[in-house]
């Protein structure tokens, strides 16, 4: 949006004008050498992976409200200052403070067995000592609506297989209130996952204010299927659920912000970042320690190579993406007066797997420029540009709503939902070379977008 505000028509026409080849040639010619040096610099060693290892092995998970999140933020701020980044600061944000406590699910009938479960973020707990009830298994929210009369006083299990994240997440976020409206005493869901070794996956649930708040948890895919098979055979299925989950008063946290101040137009900004918080399982290495470190390392690489673009490059590690989005809102509010000078806001939050390019929400004129910048990533096969409406990433949503072009790193997502929001999300699932290529992709896009003359 920043690039062609006064010449929108020209930019929209650009693809059909003879001058297009020259314009493409300009970006390719001007920035080829610097892009290659950024790719070489990012992929020369495993420094990003080592830094991510320090972050996640030292501090572990980083759930909003936790001491580990704030200790991790302190460490990042100190390390950014030691890197020589500028205007390093934590911008205050009050975040929800949900705690899991002890929890378990046990099959009582037709036999006793432990079930692999994780409470859903935001859930209420069960009464002390737990609750025991017969289970109604349904395969969809539509089936629950049809069989609502059977749900009263029971635990509803939504055994809905993964299709696509947004559609399947809907079951996790809205299923518990749907079950409560049917009179259920608790709600279980099948984990939102594309592969399972009996590991449950958590994630946020959202209570509808019109429904009772009932305890909500995810079972592993295998346990959900087991209960479904038992019901299909006509066996009575009874489960005891125990959860100490509760929500405490909001807690203080911070968005991490650091800059490389622009040499000509310091008040114009390119934002790149990830979210520093995570769920309270595993290490949040993939979601989203990796994205946070990729953005941070990209800016550190610019600094290390002595590259100072015309505009300011600002790394933002948003807090509370997972269960509130308060960091994203706080950034938008704190920077409201300068949002019209935000050239681009880019997040990496799909795991730092092999990068394939970029996903952009922005005008045709911005896309025409970004497409040329993306072509600089051809040497590592990350030149693809996809376009979406709205915002491609969660933390950039408030910025997209304010008219800022927003972007997400496009990566090979084939393994993401194997580990997402589970105990499996640890450093070993990531590859140093893939992470390094993500650093390169973020560094090249951020640098060129911040340095273009107009
Ligand atoms: Zn995430």
Short mmCIF file of N, CA, C and O and ligand atoms in Angstrom, two decimals, residues 275 287-288 321-322 349 416 421, ligand 1:
data_model
loop_
_atom_site.label_atom_id
_atom_site.label_comp_id
_atom_site.label_asym_id
_atom_site.label_seq_id
_atom_site.Cartn_x
_atom_site.Cartn_y
_atom_site.Cartn_z
N UNK A 275 5.43 -15.29 17.29
CA UNK A 275 4.89 -15.09 18.63
C UNK A 275 5.72 -15.85 19.65
O UNK A 275 6.07 -17.00 19.46
N UNK A 287 6.05 -24.00 17.27
CA UNK A 287 4.96 -23.03 17.37
C UNK A 287 5.12 -22.23 18.66
O UNK A 287 4.64 -22.66 19.69
N UNK A 288 5.80 -21.09 18.66
CA UNK A 288 6.36 -20.47 17.50
C UNK A 288 7.75 -19.94 17.84
O UNK A 288 8.15 -18.87 17.39
N UNK A 321 -0.37 -15.01 21.52
CA UNK A 321 -1.09 -15.37 20.28
C UNK A 321 -2.04 -16.53 20.54
O UNK A 321 -3.14 -16.57 20.01
N UNK A 322 -1.58 -17.49 21.37
CA UNK A 322 -2.30 -18.76 21.45
C UNK A 322 -3.66 -18.66 22.13
O UNK A 322 -4.60 -19.32 21.74
N UNK A 349 4.58 -18.19 11.34
CA UNK A 349 3.87 -18.95 12.38
C UNK A 349 3.27 -20.23 11.82
O UNK A 349 2.19 -20.65 12.21
N UNK A 416 3.44 -30.10 10.06
CA UNK A 416 3.08 -29.15 11.11
C UNK A 416 2.06 -29.73 12.10
O UNK A 416 2.23 -29.63 13.31
N UNK A 421 0.79 -27.98 19.07
CA UNK A 421 0.09 -27.93 20.36
C UNK A 421 0.17 -29.25 21.12
O UNK A 421 -0.74 -29.59 21.87
ZN1 LIG B 1 1.51 -20.23 16.51
#
